[in-house]
Amino acid sequence: MAEFFILKAYRDRGTGRAALAAILARHPGNWHIATPLANTAALAFWQKAVAPLNAATTNIQFEGDIWRLNAFTVFPSLGT
């Protein structure tokens, strides 16, 4: 997945977290999610969204900007 975006009209309703949960349930494995530090709304979302996943967080430089990188693993659920 290259981008993840929720329209403002649907933010703060759990739409983004529900979409992320559905995606991760269907695609377990190693994930790396990078967000530019300048995008404060996205940083706030991802900080909350990946907290239960015990993501390792670090800052990286990419294309001249500083990005927050969240790395985590999603394990397949049993019975699916």
C-alpha positions as a Markdown table, in Angstrom:
| # | Residue | x | y | z |
|---|---|---|---|---|
| 1 | Met | 0.0 | 0.0 | 0.0 |
| 2 | Ala | 1.5 | 3.3 | -1.0 |
| 3 | Glu | -0.9 | 5.8 | 0.7 |
| 4 | Phe | -3.6 | 5.9 | 3.4 |
| 5 | Phe | -5.9 | 8.9 | 3.5 |
| 6 | Ile | -9.2 | 9.6 | 5.3 |
| 7 | Leu | -11.3 | 12.5 | 4.1 |
| 8 | Lys | -11.8 | 15.2 | 6.8 |
| 9 | Ala | -15.5 | 14.5 | 6.9 |
| 10 | Tyr | -14.8 | 11.0 | 8.1 |
| 11 | Arg | -12.0 | 11.6 | 10.6 |
| 12 | Asp | -12.4 | 11.2 | 14.3 |
| 13 | Arg | -15.2 | 8.6 | 13.8 |
| 14 | Gly | -13.0 | 5.5 | 13.9 |
| 15 | Thr | -13.1 | 5.1 | 10.2 |
| 16 | Gly | -9.3 | 5.1 | 9.8 |
| 17 | Arg | -8.7 | 2.7 | 12.6 |
| 18 | Ala | -11.4 | 0.4 | 11.3 |
| 19 | Ala | -10.0 | 0.5 | 7.8 |
| 20 | Leu | -6.5 | -0.2 | 9.2 |
| 21 | Ala | -7.7 | -3.2 | 11.2 |
| 22 | Ala | -9.4 | -4.7 | 8.2 |
| 23 | Ile | -6.3 | -4.2 | 6.1 |
| 24 | Leu | -4.0 | -5.7 | 8.7 |
| 25 | Ala | -6.3 | -8.7 | 9.3 |
| 26 | Arg | -6.1 | -9.5 | 5.6 |
| 27 | His | -2.4 | -8.9 | 5.2 |
| 28 | Pro | -0.4 | -10.1 | 8.2 |
| 29 | Gly | 3.3 | -9.7 | 8.1 |
| 30 | Asn | 6.0 | -7.1 | 8.5 |
| 31 | Trp | 4.8 | -3.5 | 8.1 |
| 32 | His | 6.7 | -0.2 | 7.8 |
| 33 | Ile | 4.6 | 3.0 | 7.9 |
| 34 | Ala | 6.4 | 6.3 | 7.2 |
| 35 | Thr | 4.8 | 9.7 | 7.8 |
| 36 | Pro | 6.5 | 13.1 | 7.2 |
| 37 | Leu | 6.9 | 15.0 | 10.4 |
| 38 | Ala | 5.3 | 18.0 | 8.7 |
| 39 | Asn | 2.0 | 16.1 | 8.5 |
| 40 | Thr | 0.9 | 16.6 | 12.1 |
| 41 | Ala | -2.6 | 15.2 | 11.6 |
| 42 | Ala | -1.2 | 12.0 | 10.1 |
| 43 | Leu | 1.4 | 11.7 | 12.9 |
| 44 | Ala | -1.3 | 11.9 | 15.5 |
| 45 | Phe | -3.4 | 9.3 | 13.8 |
| 46 | Trp | -0.5 | 6.8 | 13.4 |
| 47 | Gln | 0.7 | 7.3 | 16.9 |
| 48 | Lys | -2.6 | 6.2 | 18.2 |
| 49 | Ala | -3.2 | 3.5 | 15.6 |
| 50 | Val | 0.0 | 1.7 | 16.0 |
| 51 | Ala | 0.3 | 2.0 | 19.8 |
| 52 | Pro | -1.5 | -1.4 | 20.4 |
| 53 | Leu | 0.8 | -3.0 | 17.8 |
| 54 | Asn | 4.0 | -2.3 | 19.8 |
| 55 | Ala | 5.5 | -0.5 | 16.9 |
| 56 | Ala | 9.2 | 0.4 | 16.9 |
| 57 | Thr | 9.4 | 4.1 | 16.1 |
| 58 | Thr | 12.3 | 6.0 | 14.7 |
| 59 | Asn | 12.9 | 9.1 | 12.6 |
| 60 | Ile | 14.5 | 8.7 | 9.1 |
| 61 | Gln | 15.5 | 11.1 | 6.4 |
| 62 | Phe | 13.9 | 10.5 | 3.0 |
| 63 | Glu | 14.0 | 12.8 | 0.0 |
| 64 | Gly | 15.2 | 15.7 | 2.1 |
| 65 | Asp | 12.5 | 15.5 | 4.7 |
| 66 | Ile | 12.4 | 13.9 | 8.2 |
| 67 | Trp | 9.8 | 11.1 | 8.5 |
| 68 | Arg | 8.6 | 9.0 | 11.4 |
| 69 | Leu | 8.9 | 5.3 | 10.6 |
| 70 | Asn | 6.7 | 2.8 | 12.5 |
| 71 | Ala | 7.7 | -0.8 | 12.1 |
| 72 | Phe | 5.7 | -3.7 | 13.4 |
| 73 | Thr | 4.6 | -7.3 | 12.7 |
| 74 | Val | 1.0 | -8.5 | 12.4 |
| 75 | Phe | 0.7 | -12.2 | 13.0 |
| 76 | Pro | -2.1 | -14.2 | 11.3 |
| 77 | Ser | -5.1 | -14.9 | 13.5 |
| 78 | Leu | -6.0 | -18.5 | 14.1 |
| 79 | Gly | -9.0 | -20.0 | 12.3 |
| 80 | Thr | -8.9 | -17.7 | 9.3 |
